[in-house]
Amino acid sequence: MGLGLLTSRTLKSSRILHSQYSRFRPIVTKPKLQSPDASSAAAAAPQPETTPSPPKKPVGGARIHFTNPDDVIEVFVDGFPVKIPKGMTVLQACEIAGVDIPRFCYHSRLSIAGNCRMCLVEVEKSPKPVASCAMPALPGMKIKTDTPLAKKAREGVMEFLLMNHPLDCPICDQGGECDLQDQSMAFGSDRGRFTEMKRSVVDKNLGPLVKTVMTRCIQCTRCVRFATEVAGVQDLGMLGRGSGEEIGTYVEKLMTSELSGNVIDICPVGALTSKPFAFKARNWELKGTETIDVTDAVGSNIRIDSRGPEVMRILPRLNEDINEEWISDKTRFCYDGLKRQRLNDPMIRGADGRFKAVSWRDALAVVAEVALHVKPEEIVGIAGQLSDAESMMALKDLLNRMGSNNVWCEGTGTNPSADLRYRYLMNSSIAGLEKADVFLLVGTQPRYEAAMINARIRKTVRASNAKVGYIGPPADFNYDYQHLGVGPKTLLEIAEGRHSFCSAILNAKNPAIIVGSGLFEREDKDAIFYAAETIAKNGNVIRPDWNGFNVLLLSAAQAAALDLGLVPESSSSIESAKFLYIMGADDVNLDKVPADAFVVYQGHHGDRSVYRANVILPSAAYSEKEGTYENTEGRTQQTLPAVPTVGDARDDWKIIRALSEVSRICLPYDTLLSLRSRMRTVAPNLLHVDEIEPATFGPSLSIDCTQEINLTPFKAAVENFYMTNSVTRASKIMAQCSAMLLKE
Amino acid sequence: MAFTLRSVKVPPNSASLEEAKSRVFDFFRQACRSIPTIMDIYNLDDVVTKSELRSSISSQIRKNSHVTNPKVIDLLLFKGMEELNNIVEHAKQRHHIIGQYVLGRQGLAQDLDTKDEGTSDFLKNFYKSNYF
Amino acid sequence: MATTVVKSALQAIRERGLRTFLRELKDDGFTFVVPLSSFLLKCFFDGNLLFPVSALEPSSEIILGILSSLLFISSFDGNLIGWSRQTKIHNIGATVVGVDKFGNKYYEKLGDTQAGRHRWVEYAKKDRYDASQVPPEWHGWLHFITDHTGDEASLALTKFALQNLRLSTCLKDLHILVLQLLMLKPKRYGVEHKENLSGKGNEFIYHSKGHALNPGQRDWTRYQSWQPTKAE
């Protein structure tokens, strides 16, 4: 006799027994939970001896790292012994045992709140089910995760949560990726007993990025904890008590963090959703492409969700070494810029000054014709801040074969030097910043230049009370810092040991100096770097086990450009240029370009430089091409095409390769692979994807600088966090953000 | 379906190359006669002219001009008949016609551009599309 | 049937005189009540008038043709051949049950009329009329689905509500209020009745947004391109 048959039989008899006082239908789905007789009968039924299934693998492939072998304790999860380090919670122990506990309020990167009660498990000898996320695991603890008690507890919690949660999944943007939806399917009941009115909560205005539907909120307080702990803004909080409890800004206020978009990801329900994405698509319609971000030099790992030819949204991807699981708002919401102001046809400026769309054949013929009649030293090439390494390699090769060596990447300064790699890389690596205990920020505002690195610094400051000293114009950081001064004067004082901050550097175990790459634009940058290196030498910042001398770059192309040697022969070549090839450089000052110069603009957006161009060659944006980028710490990463190119645009390197053939100096690579093997001969590290190539030599090789330091104060490198490149400047959302958030 | 089967008959094999040739001409005439109908049912007046469609048909036929085996010609002819019937019976949609016979013609013309002679495959592909 | 129509027409002329009869016809929209009899006679003798067969009663149509030519009147609507013509002569002795918002007149004639032919509509547009011009509230009455006329149908709910109210309360203001509220009720599906324009030309027909004949809806690009005209 089957188990089910037996259960149903016993159930029949028990139903007769209980019928007089079971007027209310119990809220359980499993019949054996409903009646103790049935469950005992089922348990007593003769069943084959089941061998326990082998232990599962940890959830998400998590690995545990035992720092101290003495601190290992053993607990039992569903009967299987698991070894975990001391101090872990019951929930973490279950995860290592391969059991996924349902949870809403618990988040591994935030503090523990323990208020959703969804993670209840049964622990032997404990009278009640315990909230596993808040209970530390003790040696020999016997945890049971799928007993009737635990299941009933979850079902009960679920019913309470759904009591005041609107049943509007069909019109909710979280639908399909909602924790509450998934877990109510897995652990909830199939019916509810709630018949009264549901509560409703007034929606809050959190700005142009985050849409709120506060009635859907289940008060898990993840967003509050994220805002205070990671983003470092005290805007969100919990108001009221009991059923009147709600999340809100205490006063009517917008969320001014540059990480605010992450609350959309951590919200387990549809209370906080993306405003630009609202009602645009369903998540199951989207195709995810795992790629990287190029709006700043961090190289955050992202997933571009696209539908057909359209980028619908951008989400972060977990990478512990770079962005953990957050991304900045610029990364997340710049995608509408990819659909506006796009260059889609090759164009030639006619005699009347108007652009006319032409075919690729004609456009390339015109460019090649001009290029062949210009003296080699009058040819100049500028790569933009979004250029990938392949196209910069091709551009350099093309110009070199034409006889010119005046090619550089914008933002690397008037007279860049690529000889010493440590001078333009973040040598301690982004994750390595967590080990630092003193930070000296020289002319850099990481909050606006690289929001994810700022989040790292803030994490370190919060975790270990690291000291932060800052030299530069007055700024608002979201952690405590000491404003040491505004310019090179203070830097010299520290270098010469006359400043009070020197003792902090000397006493620190792992001091870190971060120099902003905005200083590259200064004439006296060599002297400033020399001063910073003096501080590093005096403070013992560069040691075999710790290299705390860091340069924070501003754009995604810079590191690769310097690695590939995109260094101009003469710093004033632009003033005598007759043939200027701009590859997406929009922040370069073109006022000095002679009026009779022939300007070719190759890029994907009609931004600033396009108005000076004579020929426009449309190329692919970062969401549309496969390209190599090196981030500020020297880590090579590759983008993947998520959507097709728009109009008649082509990949950057293909345009240069085609142009080289039309101008009869054929570059010897036809495929991306052969181009990369050419790149290997110049910078082999650009082929080692996802690896950091540390700088080989330290300051020991640098020569003494005789340059006089200029005492003018440092300037802010980034004026407007939301609009730093052609994509973000084309974006409407970014324009809204800068209008609404920056004025406060 | 029945209509298709009725109209696309499998004729007996051509005995000689001459017979096959004359069948091809018959087919071409038949196709040209149905052009006005095609223009009408697919609303092609604003995208293509009758003569362009005619030359499109002839270029499709000329593409196989090297074939001399009457059996192969018969086979190609049958495929052409089938295609023509599908088109005339409105079994296709407008974009099929535009893609295959209106834009497809330009693609053929581009291939034959004399300016590209001597250029590499890369450049030829580059002019066509970004994806190769 | 045909004889009764002729009879009633002659009776009406006898009662009210020919002039009144003609004026009535003119008032009802038969603008071409001019002596086109020569043309009509020609048609008649050519046998062309035998074509209008889509009318309800071909026999009476022919007789009407004779009659109208005899009386030097005609309802010439420009579509003489192959189209049914409407003639005032039916309406003699019938009662006008109502007029809908488009101006279509609804007639009923009980008594000696054949069952199933005792309700009819006289379209407001005399030249281009179509059965789909009848709005839904009158459709039921016209097709013998219900005995409530279109006016009643739209007022039925109001009346029902008012009756119930009258039983319970005597507040007159409230009646008016309720009436006003019910009049404010949105039309069913929120759109006005429209006649079916199939076969009237491509510009009248709905085309879905990707259709080749839908003007202005052919742009499927998902991005906005940079406009070079902005260049200085």
PDB file of C-alpha atoms in Angstrom, chain A residues 225-333:
ATOM      1  CA  ARG A 225      20.758  49.458   5.953  1.00  0.00           C
ATOM      2  CA  PHE A 226      22.217  49.797   2.485  1.00  0.00           C
ATOM      3  CA  ALA A 227      21.818  53.568   2.536  1.00  0.00           C
ATOM      4  CA  THR A 228      23.446  54.005   5.924  1.00  0.00           C
ATOM      5  CA  GLU A 229      26.116  51.335   5.648  1.00  0.00           C
ATOM      6  CA  VAL A 230      27.234  51.183   2.033  1.00  0.00           C
ATOM      7  CA  ALA A 231      26.041  54.362   0.377  1.00  0.00           C
ATOM      8  CA  GLY A 232      26.735  56.461   3.449  1.00  0.00           C
ATOM      9  CA  VAL A 233      23.671  58.647   3.286  1.00  0.00           C
ATOM     10  CA  GLN A 234      21.346  58.887   6.243  1.00  0.00           C
ATOM     11  CA  ASP A 235      18.310  59.594   4.083  1.00  0.00           C
ATOM     12  CA  LEU A 236      16.202  56.512   4.562  1.00  0.00           C
ATOM     13  CA  GLY A 237      14.733  55.319   7.803  1.00  0.00           C
ATOM     14  CA  MET A 238      11.934  53.492   9.495  1.00  0.00           C
ATOM     15  CA  LEU A 239       8.980  55.502  10.707  1.00  0.00           C
ATOM     16  CA  GLY A 240       6.115  54.424  12.911  1.00  0.00           C
ATOM     17  CA  ARG A 241       5.388  51.254  14.777  1.00  0.00           C
ATOM     18  CA  GLY A 242       3.300  48.156  14.247  1.00  0.00           C
ATOM     19  CA  SER A 243       0.999  48.257  11.292  1.00  0.00           C
ATOM     20  CA  GLY A 244       1.838  51.921  10.797  1.00  0.00           C
ATOM     21  CA  GLU A 245       5.474  51.106  10.223  1.00  0.00           C
ATOM     22  CA  GLU A 246       6.870  52.428   6.974  1.00  0.00           C
ATOM     23  CA  ILE A 247      10.122  53.194   5.186  1.00  0.00           C
ATOM     24  CA  GLY A 248      10.648  56.766   4.248  1.00  0.00           C
ATOM     25  CA  THR A 249      12.817  59.795   4.141  1.00  0.00           C
ATOM     26  CA  TYR A 250      12.213  61.612   7.394  1.00  0.00           C
ATOM     27  CA  VAL A 251      11.551  64.834   5.564  1.00  0.00           C
ATOM     28  CA  GLU A 252      10.631  65.194   1.912  1.00  0.00           C
ATOM     29  CA  LYS A 253      14.021  64.611   0.377  1.00  0.00           C
ATOM     30  CA  LEU A 254      15.546  62.971  -2.652  1.00  0.00           C
ATOM     31  CA  MET A 255      18.087  60.206  -2.316  1.00  0.00           C
ATOM     32  CA  THR A 256      21.340  61.929  -3.232  1.00  0.00           C
ATOM     33  CA  SER A 257      23.674  58.975  -3.217  1.00  0.00           C
ATOM     34  CA  GLU A 258      25.512  58.000  -6.366  1.00  0.00           C
ATOM     35  CA  LEU A 259      24.848  54.360  -5.445  1.00  0.00           C
ATOM     36  CA  SER A 260      21.098  54.768  -4.983  1.00  0.00           C
ATOM     37  CA  GLY A 261      20.257  52.423  -7.848  1.00  0.00           C
ATOM     38  CA  ASN A 262      21.441  49.457  -5.814  1.00  0.00           C
ATOM     39  CA  VAL A 263      18.432  49.644  -3.527  1.00  0.00           C
ATOM     40  CA  ILE A 264      16.449  48.470  -6.546  1.00  0.00           C
ATOM     41  CA  ASP A 265      18.462  45.263  -6.614  1.00  0.00           C
ATOM     42  CA  ILE A 266      18.408  44.569  -2.912  1.00  0.00           C
ATOM     43  CA  CYS A 267      14.696  45.241  -2.449  1.00  0.00           C
ATOM     44  CA  PRO A 268      13.204  41.742  -2.255  1.00  0.00           C
ATOM     45  CA  VAL A 269       9.774  42.952  -3.397  1.00  0.00           C
ATOM     46  CA  GLY A 270       8.566  45.561  -5.863  1.00  0.00           C
ATOM     47  CA  ALA A 271       8.595  48.461  -3.432  1.00  0.00           C
ATOM     48  CA  LEU A 272      11.713  50.010  -4.920  1.00  0.00           C
ATOM     49  CA  THR A 273      11.990  49.585  -8.669  1.00  0.00           C
ATOM     50  CA  SER A 274      13.802  51.333 -11.449  1.00  0.00           C
ATOM     51  CA  LYS A 275      11.976  54.424 -12.637  1.00  0.00           C
ATOM     52  CA  PRO A 276      13.441  54.503 -16.152  1.00  0.00           C
ATOM     53  CA  PHE A 277      12.704  50.795 -16.563  1.00  0.00           C
ATOM     54  CA  ALA A 278       9.157  51.037 -15.208  1.00  0.00           C
ATOM     55  CA  PHE A 279       6.665  49.151 -17.385  1.00  0.00           C
ATOM     56  CA  LYS A 280       9.202  48.800 -20.188  1.00  0.00           C
ATOM     57  CA  ALA A 281       9.765  45.060 -20.215  1.00  0.00           C
ATOM     58  CA  ARG A 282       9.425  41.858 -18.254  1.00  0.00           C
ATOM     59  CA  ASN A 283      12.575  40.253 -17.015  1.00  0.00           C
ATOM     60  CA  TRP A 284      11.947  36.972 -18.802  1.00  0.00           C
ATOM     61  CA  GLU A 285      11.874  38.739 -22.152  1.00  0.00           C
ATOM     62  CA  LEU A 286      15.384  40.025 -21.705  1.00  0.00           C
ATOM     63  CA  LYS A 287      18.630  38.607 -22.958  1.00  0.00           C
ATOM     64  CA  GLY A 288      21.474  39.056 -20.511  1.00  0.00           C
ATOM     65  CA  THR A 289      24.996  39.732 -21.740  1.00  0.00           C
ATOM     66  CA  GLU A 290      27.771  39.643 -19.206  1.00  0.00           C
ATOM     67  CA  THR A 291      30.072  42.489 -20.003  1.00  0.00           C
ATOM     68  CA  ILE A 292      31.837  45.349 -18.308  1.00  0.00           C
ATOM     69  CA  ASP A 293      31.159  48.998 -17.794  1.00  0.00           C
ATOM     70  CA  VAL A 294      33.259  51.737 -19.372  1.00  0.00           C
ATOM     71  CA  THR A 295      31.764  54.920 -17.942  1.00  0.00           C
ATOM     72  CA  ASP A 296      34.588  55.178 -15.428  1.00  0.00           C
ATOM     73  CA  ALA A 297      37.985  53.600 -14.906  1.00  0.00           C
ATOM     74  CA  VAL A 298      36.751  51.010 -12.424  1.00  0.00           C
ATOM     75  CA  GLY A 299      35.486  48.550 -15.021  1.00  0.00           C
ATOM     76  CA  SER A 300      32.517  47.386 -12.993  1.00  0.00           C
ATOM     77  CA  ASN A 301      31.175  44.023 -14.029  1.00  0.00           C
ATOM     78  CA  ILE A 302      27.700  44.429 -15.442  1.00  0.00           C
ATOM     79  CA  ARG A 303      25.007  42.495 -17.184  1.00  0.00           C
ATOM     80  CA  ILE A 304      23.326  44.274 -20.047  1.00  0.00           C
ATOM     81  CA  ASP A 305      19.742  43.150 -20.391  1.00  0.00           C
ATOM     82  CA  SER A 306      18.514  43.676 -23.912  1.00  0.00           C
ATOM     83  CA  ARG A 307      15.386  42.982 -25.880  1.00  0.00           C
ATOM     84  CA  GLY A 308      15.953  42.822 -29.597  1.00  0.00           C
ATOM     85  CA  PRO A 309      18.138  45.725 -30.651  1.00  0.00           C
ATOM     86  CA  GLU A 310      17.475  47.719 -27.498  1.00  0.00           C
ATOM     87  CA  VAL A 311      19.343  47.869 -24.213  1.00  0.00           C
ATOM     88  CA  MET A 312      16.596  47.691 -21.609  1.00  0.00           C
ATOM     89  CA  ARG A 313      18.571  47.902 -18.395  1.00  0.00           C
ATOM     90  CA  ILE A 314      21.966  47.358 -16.814  1.00  0.00           C
ATOM     91  CA  LEU A 315      22.499  45.291 -13.697  1.00  0.00           C
ATOM     92  CA  PRO A 316      25.602  44.606 -11.631  1.00  0.00           C
ATOM     93  CA  ARG A 317      27.439  41.326 -11.747  1.00  0.00           C
ATOM     94  CA  LEU A 318      29.240  39.945  -8.740  1.00  0.00           C
ATOM     95  CA  ASN A 319      32.962  40.557  -8.748  1.00  0.00           C
ATOM     96  CA  GLU A 320      34.506  40.653  -5.319  1.00  0.00           C
ATOM     97  CA  ASP A 321      37.677  42.255  -6.615  1.00  0.00           C
ATOM     98  CA  ILE A 322      36.114  45.221  -8.332  1.00  0.00           C
ATOM     99  CA  ASN A 323      32.573  46.212  -7.610  1.00  0.00           C
ATOM    100  CA  GLU A 324      31.358  43.503  -5.191  1.00  0.00           C
ATOM    101  CA  GLU A 325      27.706  43.490  -6.170  1.00  0.00           C
ATOM    102  CA  TRP A 326      27.033  47.195  -6.512  1.00  0.00           C
ATOM    103  CA  ILE A 327      27.343  49.590  -9.405  1.00  0.00           C
ATOM    104  CA  SER A 328      27.089  53.338  -9.548  1.00  0.00           C
ATOM    105  CA  ASP A 329      24.034  55.145 -10.859  1.00  0.00           C
ATOM    106  CA  LYS A 330      25.965  56.379 -13.857  1.00  0.00           C
ATOM    107  CA  THR A 331      26.759  52.819 -14.847  1.00  0.00           C
ATOM    108  CA  ARG A 332      23.250  51.621 -14.245  1.00  0.00           C
ATOM    109  CA  PHE A 333      21.208  54.354 -15.817  1.00  0.00           C
TER     110      PHE A 333
END
